[in-house]
Amino acid sequence: VGARTLVEQGAVRREGDHATVRSGDEDYRVRRLPDEGFTCTCRWWAKHQGQRGPCKHALAVSMVAEVPA
């Protein structure tokens, strides 16, 4: 739900090999990894390191990536 909201708000900006996601007052950088995973600069990602799945920012980027630019 959080990722879908970010996409609907236009919060995802693709920038070459990474994306910036505006969430609240913060900008988070999301980068796609060679193994098709993601990394993000948010606290949730720092705490869980993908062990609980991707954060909402990475999910939003993957949703936008599925739509042609």
PDB file of C-alpha atoms in Angstrom:
ATOM      1  CA  VAL A   1       0.000   0.000   0.000  1.00  0.00           C
ATOM      2  CA  GLY A   2       2.815   2.427   0.912  1.00  0.00           C
ATOM      3  CA  ALA A   3       4.693   1.759  -2.322  1.00  0.00           C
ATOM      4  CA  ARG A   4       1.555   2.177  -4.427  1.00  0.00           C
ATOM      5  CA  THR A   5       0.876   5.513  -2.710  1.00  0.00           C
ATOM      6  CA  LEU A   6       4.407   6.714  -3.492  1.00  0.00           C
ATOM      7  CA  VAL A   7       3.960   5.777  -7.166  1.00  0.00           C
ATOM      8  CA  GLU A   8       0.564   7.492  -7.344  1.00  0.00           C
ATOM      9  CA  GLN A   9       2.056  10.639  -5.788  1.00  0.00           C
ATOM     10  CA  GLY A  10       4.805  10.712  -8.420  1.00  0.00           C
ATOM     11  CA  ALA A  11       7.440  10.401  -5.704  1.00  0.00           C
ATOM     12  CA  VAL A  12       9.794   8.183  -7.768  1.00  0.00           C
ATOM     13  CA  ARG A  13      12.394   9.787 -10.047  1.00  0.00           C
ATOM     14  CA  ARG A  14      14.545   7.437 -12.108  1.00  0.00           C
ATOM     15  CA  GLU A  15      18.107   8.712 -12.523  1.00  0.00           C
ATOM     16  CA  GLY A  16      20.209   6.304 -14.540  1.00  0.00           C
ATOM     17  CA  ASP A  17      21.337   3.367 -12.400  1.00  0.00           C
ATOM     18  CA  HIS A  18      19.423   4.553  -9.332  1.00  0.00           C
ATOM     19  CA  ALA A  19      16.219   6.325  -8.349  1.00  0.00           C
ATOM     20  CA  THR A  20      15.285   8.945  -5.785  1.00  0.00           C
ATOM     21  CA  VAL A  21      12.073   8.485  -3.824  1.00  0.00           C
ATOM     22  CA  ARG A  22      10.533  11.423  -1.972  1.00  0.00           C
ATOM     23  CA  SER A  23       8.742  10.171   1.154  1.00  0.00           C
ATOM     24  CA  GLY A  24       7.533  12.761   3.632  1.00  0.00           C
ATOM     25  CA  ASP A  25      10.295  15.335   4.013  1.00  0.00           C
ATOM     26  CA  GLU A  26      13.063  12.912   3.044  1.00  0.00           C
ATOM     27  CA  ASP A  27      14.651  11.756  -0.217  1.00  0.00           C
ATOM     28  CA  TYR A  28      15.832   8.143  -0.357  1.00  0.00           C
ATOM     29  CA  ARG A  29      18.207   6.694  -2.945  1.00  0.00           C
ATOM     30  CA  VAL A  30      17.320   3.263  -4.256  1.00  0.00           C
ATOM     31  CA  ARG A  31      19.758   1.280  -6.368  1.00  0.00           C
ATOM     32  CA  ARG A  32      19.181  -1.978  -8.221  1.00  0.00           C
ATOM     33  CA  LEU A  33      21.771  -4.624  -7.391  1.00  0.00           C
ATOM     34  CA  PRO A  34      23.304  -7.046  -9.931  1.00  0.00           C
ATOM     35  CA  ASP A  35      21.351  -9.951  -8.394  1.00  0.00           C
ATOM     36  CA  GLU A  36      18.065  -8.135  -9.200  1.00  0.00           C
ATOM     37  CA  GLY A  37      17.642  -7.010  -5.583  1.00  0.00           C
ATOM     38  CA  PHE A  38      17.618  -3.449  -4.311  1.00  0.00           C
ATOM     39  CA  THR A  39      19.310  -1.327  -1.688  1.00  0.00           C
ATOM     40  CA  CYS A  40      17.886   1.828  -0.102  1.00  0.00           C
ATOM     41  CA  THR A  41      19.146   4.587   2.164  1.00  0.00           C
ATOM     42  CA  CYS A  42      16.128   4.437   4.508  1.00  0.00           C
ATOM     43  CA  ARG A  43      16.323   3.375   8.166  1.00  0.00           C
ATOM     44  CA  TRP A  44      14.091   0.335   7.588  1.00  0.00           C
ATOM     45  CA  TRP A  45      16.532  -1.001   5.002  1.00  0.00           C
ATOM     46  CA  ALA A  46      19.520  -0.254   7.245  1.00  0.00           C
ATOM     47  CA  LYS A  47      17.900  -2.246  10.040  1.00  0.00           C
ATOM     48  CA  HIS A  48      16.659  -5.255   8.050  1.00  0.00           C
ATOM     49  CA  GLN A  49      19.065  -5.378   5.043  1.00  0.00           C
ATOM     50  CA  GLY A  50      16.472  -7.136   2.888  1.00  0.00           C
ATOM     51  CA  GLN A  51      15.848  -9.926   5.392  1.00  0.00           C
ATOM     52  CA  ARG A  52      12.194  -8.884   5.625  1.00  0.00           C
ATOM     53  CA  GLY A  53      11.819  -8.132   1.922  1.00  0.00           C
ATOM     54  CA  PRO A  54      12.227  -4.806   0.163  1.00  0.00           C
ATOM     55  CA  CYS A  55      11.214  -1.499   1.742  1.00  0.00           C
ATOM     56  CA  LYS A  56       8.336   0.544   0.325  1.00  0.00           C
ATOM     57  CA  HIS A  57      10.802   2.774  -1.531  1.00  0.00           C
ATOM     58  CA  ALA A  58      12.391  -0.165  -3.371  1.00  0.00           C
ATOM     59  CA  LEU A  59       8.956  -1.607  -4.113  1.00  0.00           C
ATOM     60  CA  ALA A  60       7.849   1.739  -5.565  1.00  0.00           C
ATOM     61  CA  VAL A  61      10.948   1.852  -7.785  1.00  0.00           C
ATOM     62  CA  SER A  62      10.316  -1.689  -9.010  1.00  0.00           C
ATOM     63  CA  MET A  63       6.688  -0.772  -9.798  1.00  0.00           C
ATOM     64  CA  VAL A  64       7.807   2.242 -11.835  1.00  0.00           C
ATOM     65  CA  ALA A  65      10.535   0.189 -13.552  1.00  0.00           C
ATOM     66  CA  GLU A  66       7.849  -2.131 -14.922  1.00  0.00           C
ATOM     67  CA  VAL A  67       6.265   0.807 -16.781  1.00  0.00           C
ATOM     68  CA  PRO A  68       8.138   1.949 -19.923  1.00  0.00           C
ATOM     69  CA  ALA A  69       9.737   5.395 -19.571  1.00  0.00           C
TER      70      ALA A  69
END
